[in-house]
PDB file of C-alpha atoms and ligand atoms in Angstrom:
ATOM      1  CA  UNK A   1      22.202  66.365  48.548  1.00 68.00           C
ATOM      2  CA  UNK A   2      24.131  67.994  51.377  1.00 73.00           C
ATOM      3  CA  UNK A   3      26.901  65.973  52.987  1.00 68.00           C
ATOM      4  CA  UNK A   4      24.991  66.021  56.268  1.00 67.00           C
ATOM      5  CA  UNK A   5      21.859  64.462  54.782  1.00 67.00           C
ATOM      6  CA  UNK A   6      23.962  61.944  52.911  1.00 70.00           C
ATOM      7  CA  UNK A   7      25.700  61.023  56.130  1.00 68.00           C
ATOM      8  CA  UNK A   8      22.439  60.518  57.967  1.00 69.00           C
ATOM      9  CA  UNK A   9      21.145  58.370  55.090  1.00 71.00           C
ATOM     10  CA  UNK A  10      24.231  56.203  55.282  1.00 67.00           C
ATOM     11  CA  UNK A  11      23.880  55.905  59.044  1.00 63.00           C
ATOM     12  CA  UNK A  12      20.225  54.990  58.672  1.00 63.00           C
ATOM     13  CA  UNK A  13      21.100  52.346  56.127  1.00 60.00           C
ATOM     14  CA  UNK A  14      23.773  50.898  58.395  1.00 61.00           C
ATOM     15  CA  UNK A  15      21.298  50.741  61.263  1.00 55.00           C
ATOM     16  CA  UNK A  16      18.913  48.805  59.051  1.00 54.00           C
ATOM     17  CA  UNK A  17      21.661  46.310  58.209  1.00 53.00           C
ATOM     18  CA  UNK A  18      22.534  45.836  61.876  1.00 52.00           C
ATOM     19  CA  UNK A  19      18.881  45.452  62.852  1.00 51.00           C
ATOM     20  CA  UNK A  20      18.179  42.982  60.049  1.00 53.00           C
ATOM     21  CA  UNK A  21      21.087  40.784  60.976  1.00 47.00           C
ATOM     22  CA  UNK A  22      19.974  40.189  64.570  1.00 51.00           C
ATOM     23  CA  UNK A  23      20.483  38.060  66.586  1.00 56.00           C
ATOM     24  CA  UNK A  24      23.994  37.410  65.378  1.00 57.00           C
ATOM     25  CA  UNK A  25      25.105  41.050  64.922  1.00 56.00           C
ATOM     26  CA  UNK A  26      27.131  41.688  61.810  1.00 55.00           C
ATOM     27  CA  UNK A  27      27.431  39.957  58.498  1.00 56.00           C
ATOM     28  CA  UNK A  28      30.476  37.783  59.048  1.00 58.00           C
ATOM     29  CA  UNK A  29      29.374  36.658  62.513  1.00 66.00           C
ATOM     30  CA  UNK A  30      26.105  35.340  61.134  1.00 77.00           C
ATOM     31  CA  UNK A  31      27.809  32.272  59.725  1.00 86.00           C
ATOM     32  CA  UNK A  32      26.960  29.113  61.546  1.00 90.00           C
ATOM     33  CA  UNK A  33      28.860  25.870  61.592  1.00 93.00           C
ATOM     34  CA  UNK A  34      27.239  22.501  61.741  1.00 96.00           C
ATOM     35  CA  UNK A  35      29.236  19.430  62.766  1.00 97.00           C
ATOM     36  CA  UNK A  36      28.335  15.749  62.822  1.00 98.00           C
ATOM     37  CA  UNK A  37      30.859  13.498  64.450  1.00 98.00           C
ATOM     38  CA  UNK A  38      31.095   9.724  64.602  1.00 98.00           C
ATOM     39  CA  UNK A  39      31.521   8.840  68.278  1.00 98.00           C
ATOM     40  CA  UNK A  40      30.083   5.331  67.981  1.00 97.00           C
ATOM     41  CA  UNK A  41      31.335   3.361  70.956  1.00 96.00           C
ATOM     42  CA  UNK A  42      32.046   0.306  68.784  1.00 96.00           C
ATOM     43  CA  UNK A  43      34.307   2.414  66.536  1.00 97.00           C
ATOM     44  CA  UNK A  44      32.504   1.295  63.380  1.00 97.00           C
ATOM     45  CA  UNK A  45      31.995   3.607  60.407  1.00 98.00           C
ATOM     46  CA  UNK A  46      28.907   5.789  60.152  1.00 98.00           C
ATOM     47  CA  UNK A  47      27.184   6.417  56.846  1.00 98.00           C
ATOM     48  CA  UNK A  48      25.452   9.746  56.492  1.00 98.00           C
ATOM     49  CA  UNK A  49      23.555  11.256  53.652  1.00 98.00           C
ATOM     50  CA  UNK A  50      22.644  14.882  54.292  1.00 98.00           C
ATOM     51  CA  UNK A  51      20.757  17.542  52.432  1.00 98.00           C
ATOM     52  CA  UNK A  52      19.681  21.133  52.993  1.00 96.00           C
ATOM     53  CA  UNK A  53      16.919  23.142  51.336  1.00 92.00           C
ATOM     54  CA  UNK A  54      18.868  23.424  48.113  1.00 88.00           C
ATOM     55  CA  UNK A  55      21.812  21.006  48.318  1.00 94.00           C
ATOM     56  CA  UNK A  56      22.258  17.277  48.506  1.00 97.00           C
ATOM     57  CA  UNK A  57      25.632  16.467  49.999  1.00 97.00           C
ATOM     58  CA  UNK A  58      25.620  12.839  48.955  1.00 96.00           C
ATOM     59  CA  UNK A  59      26.805   9.815  50.833  1.00 97.00           C
ATOM     60  CA  UNK A  60      29.625  10.321  53.320  1.00 97.00           C
ATOM     61  CA  UNK A  61      31.359   7.683  55.357  1.00 98.00           C
ATOM     62  CA  UNK A  62      32.738   8.864  58.653  1.00 98.00           C
ATOM     63  CA  UNK A  63      35.215   6.677  60.446  1.00 98.00           C
ATOM     64  CA  UNK A  64      35.358   6.755  64.228  1.00 98.00           C
ATOM     65  CA  UNK A  65      36.093  10.349  65.468  1.00 98.00           C
ATOM     66  CA  UNK A  66      35.778  11.836  61.997  1.00 98.00           C
ATOM     67  CA  UNK A  67      33.284  14.604  61.436  1.00 97.00           C
ATOM     68  CA  UNK A  68      31.435  16.234  58.600  1.00 98.00           C
ATOM     69  CA  UNK A  69      30.930  19.990  58.744  1.00 97.00           C
ATOM     70  CA  UNK A  70      29.134  22.754  56.917  1.00 96.00           C
ATOM     71  CA  UNK A  71      29.245  26.545  57.148  1.00 94.00           C
ATOM     72  CA  UNK A  72      26.261  28.566  56.118  1.00 92.00           C
ATOM     73  CA  UNK A  73      24.121  31.595  56.814  1.00 89.00           C
ATOM     74  CA  UNK A  74      20.581  31.274  58.015  1.00 89.00           C
ATOM     75  CA  UNK A  75      17.952  32.129  55.488  1.00 88.00           C
ATOM     76  CA  UNK A  76      15.469  33.997  57.643  1.00 85.00           C
ATOM     77  CA  UNK A  77      12.842  34.190  54.942  1.00 88.00           C
ATOM     78  CA  UNK A  78      12.647  30.654  53.579  1.00 89.00           C
ATOM     79  CA  UNK A  79      14.265  28.957  56.526  1.00 92.00           C
ATOM     80  CA  UNK A  80      17.410  26.861  56.669  1.00 93.00           C
ATOM     81  CA  UNK A  81      17.111  23.191  57.323  1.00 95.00           C
ATOM     82  CA  UNK A  82      19.598  20.339  57.274  1.00 97.00           C
ATOM     83  CA  UNK A  83      18.475  16.767  57.433  1.00 97.00           C
ATOM     84  CA  UNK A  84      20.431  13.505  57.363  1.00 98.00           C
ATOM     85  CA  UNK A  85      19.896   9.820  56.921  1.00 98.00           C
ATOM     86  CA  UNK A  86      22.277   7.947  59.168  1.00 98.00           C
ATOM     87  CA  UNK A  87      23.186   4.293  59.180  1.00 98.00           C
ATOM     88  CA  UNK A  88      25.553   2.088  61.165  1.00 97.00           C
ATOM     89  CA  UNK A  89      26.044  -1.446  62.420  1.00 96.00           C
ATOM     90  CA  UNK A  90      25.236  -2.297  66.012  1.00 94.00           C
ATOM     91  CA  UNK A  91      25.791  -5.829  67.223  1.00 93.00           C
ATOM     92  CA  UNK A  92      25.345  -7.159  63.713  1.00 92.00           C
ATOM     93  CA  UNK A  93      22.164  -5.187  63.090  1.00 94.00           C
ATOM     94  CA  UNK A  94      21.737  -2.196  60.832  1.00 95.00           C
ATOM     95  CA  UNK A  95      20.535   0.896  62.704  1.00 95.00           C
ATOM     96  CA  UNK A  96      18.990   3.690  60.714  1.00 95.00           C
ATOM     97  CA  UNK A  97      17.531   7.082  61.385  1.00 95.00           C
ATOM     98  CA  UNK A  98      16.460  10.205  59.595  1.00 96.00           C
ATOM     99  CA  UNK A  99      17.198  13.277  61.665  1.00 95.00           C
ATOM    100  CA  UNK A 100      16.691  17.008  61.301  1.00 95.00           C
ATOM    101  CA  UNK A 101      20.039  18.341  62.498  1.00 96.00           C
ATOM    102  CA  UNK A 102      19.386  22.011  61.891  1.00 95.00           C
ATOM    103  CA  UNK A 103      16.289  24.114  61.502  1.00 94.00           C
ATOM    104  CA  UNK A 104      16.303  27.849  62.136  1.00 90.00           C
ATOM    105  CA  UNK A 105      12.506  27.977  62.159  1.00 89.00           C
ATOM    106  CA  UNK A 106      11.873  25.284  64.712  1.00 88.00           C
ATOM    107  CA  UNK A 107      13.339  24.445  68.088  1.00 86.00           C
ATOM    108  CA  UNK A 108      15.078  21.092  67.881  1.00 85.00           C
ATOM    109  CA  UNK A 109      17.533  21.482  70.760  1.00 83.00           C
ATOM    110  CA  UNK A 110      16.964  22.535  74.372  1.00 79.00           C
ATOM    111  CA  UNK A 111      19.373  25.402  73.841  1.00 77.00           C
ATOM    112  CA  UNK A 112      19.788  26.774  70.356  1.00 78.00           C
ATOM    113  CA  UNK A 113      23.323  26.687  69.086  1.00 84.00           C
ATOM    114  CA  UNK A 114      24.639  30.144  68.477  1.00 81.00           C
ATOM    115  CA  UNK A 115      27.663  29.622  66.317  1.00 86.00           C
ATOM    116  CA  UNK A 116      28.678  25.979  66.428  1.00 90.00           C
ATOM    117  CA  UNK A 117      25.989  23.350  66.181  1.00 93.00           C
ATOM    118  CA  UNK A 118      27.677  20.122  67.154  1.00 96.00           C
ATOM    119  CA  UNK A 119      26.218  16.648  67.097  1.00 96.00           C
ATOM    120  CA  UNK A 120      27.838  13.523  68.392  1.00 97.00           C
ATOM    121  CA  UNK A 121      26.507  10.264  66.971  1.00 97.00           C
ATOM    122  CA  UNK A 122      26.576   7.420  69.497  1.00 97.00           C
ATOM    123  CA  UNK A 123      25.036   3.997  69.889  1.00 95.00           C
ATOM    124  CA  UNK A 124      22.032   5.283  71.865  1.00 93.00           C
ATOM    125  CA  UNK A 125      21.365   8.245  69.636  1.00 94.00           C
ATOM    126  CA  UNK A 126      22.428  11.795  68.968  1.00 95.00           C
ATOM    127  CA  UNK A 127      23.937  14.135  71.520  1.00 95.00           C
ATOM    128  CA  UNK A 128      23.848  17.899  71.047  1.00 94.00           C
ATOM    129  CA  UNK A 129      26.581  20.128  72.390  1.00 93.00           C
ATOM    130  CA  UNK A 130      25.382  22.842  74.704  1.00 90.00           C
ATOM    131  CA  UNK A 131      27.633  25.854  74.061  1.00 84.00           C
ATOM    132  CA  UNK A 132      26.610  27.529  77.304  1.00 84.00           C
ATOM    133  CA  UNK A 133      27.191  24.672  79.748  1.00 86.00           C
ATOM    134  CA  UNK A 134      29.910  23.092  77.602  1.00 89.00           C
ATOM    135  CA  UNK A 135      28.439  19.638  77.838  1.00 91.00           C
ATOM    136  CA  UNK A 136      26.762  17.039  75.650  1.00 92.00           C
ATOM    137  CA  UNK A 137      23.007  16.576  76.046  1.00 90.00           C
ATOM    138  CA  UNK A 138      21.293  13.399  74.958  1.00 89.00           C
ATOM    139  CA  UNK A 139      18.698  14.533  72.454  1.00 87.00           C
ATOM    140  CA  UNK A 140      17.481  12.072  69.862  1.00 88.00           C
ATOM    141  CA  UNK A 141      17.288   8.293  70.428  1.00 89.00           C
ATOM    142  CA  UNK A 142      17.410   5.969  67.437  1.00 88.00           C
TER     143      UNK A 142
HETATM  144  C1  NAG B   1      38.068   4.863  56.970  1.00 90.89           C
HETATM  145  O1  NAG B   1      38.562   3.612  57.360  1.00 90.89           O
HETATM  146  C2  NAG B   1      38.780   2.720  56.269  1.00 90.89           C
HETATM  147  C3  NAG B   1      39.145   1.349  56.853  1.00 90.89           C
HETATM  148  O2  NAG B   1      40.091   1.448  57.869  1.00 90.89           O
HETATM  149  C4  NAG B   1      39.863   3.297  55.372  1.00 90.89           C
HETATM  150  O3  NAG B   1      40.086   2.437  54.281  1.00 90.89           O
HETATM  151  C5  NAG B   1      39.398   4.642  54.857  1.00 90.89           C
HETATM  152  O4  NAG B   1      40.403   5.243  54.087  1.00 90.89           O
HETATM  153  C6  NAG B   1      39.017   5.563  56.022  1.00 90.89           C
HETATM  154  N1  NAG B   1      38.403   6.755  55.484  1.00 90.89           N
HETATM  155  C7  NAG B   1      38.820   7.970  55.777  1.00 90.89           C
HETATM  156  C8  NAG B   1      38.083   9.064  55.130  1.00 90.89           C
HETATM  157  O5  NAG B   1      39.733   8.194  56.565  1.00 90.89           O
END
């Protein structure tokens, strides 16, 4: 194979990689970060139990202002989904919810998170951080 043909093959291959990795351009940049933070106004602990398609992260207890986080790459073929059971005390009552916090195949937020998918857990429900407007949007009531 002549060096010129080899070069054009390599270029073609690189183009395929770049095209396949859209919309996050480049392999490293495709990593996403998911955060769940306890912002409960009563400062009580939050219990979360999260799982993805192929992992169960077990029970975690987040004290006020603590957060749990995960880094991962989207699986564009099978989909990437994170789901959590959440539980906390509110005025002596147990509040519970099961929430899909990430799904690359389905729109669950008004604006998709690009790199950092942040959730704030509060007494009224979950707030999603809008990376564009830099503000918290109320999304999911309990
Ligand atoms: C959360 O708070 C409890 C009670 O104050 C404390 O015992 C525990 O170590 C804290 N957990 C973490 C992970 O900071």
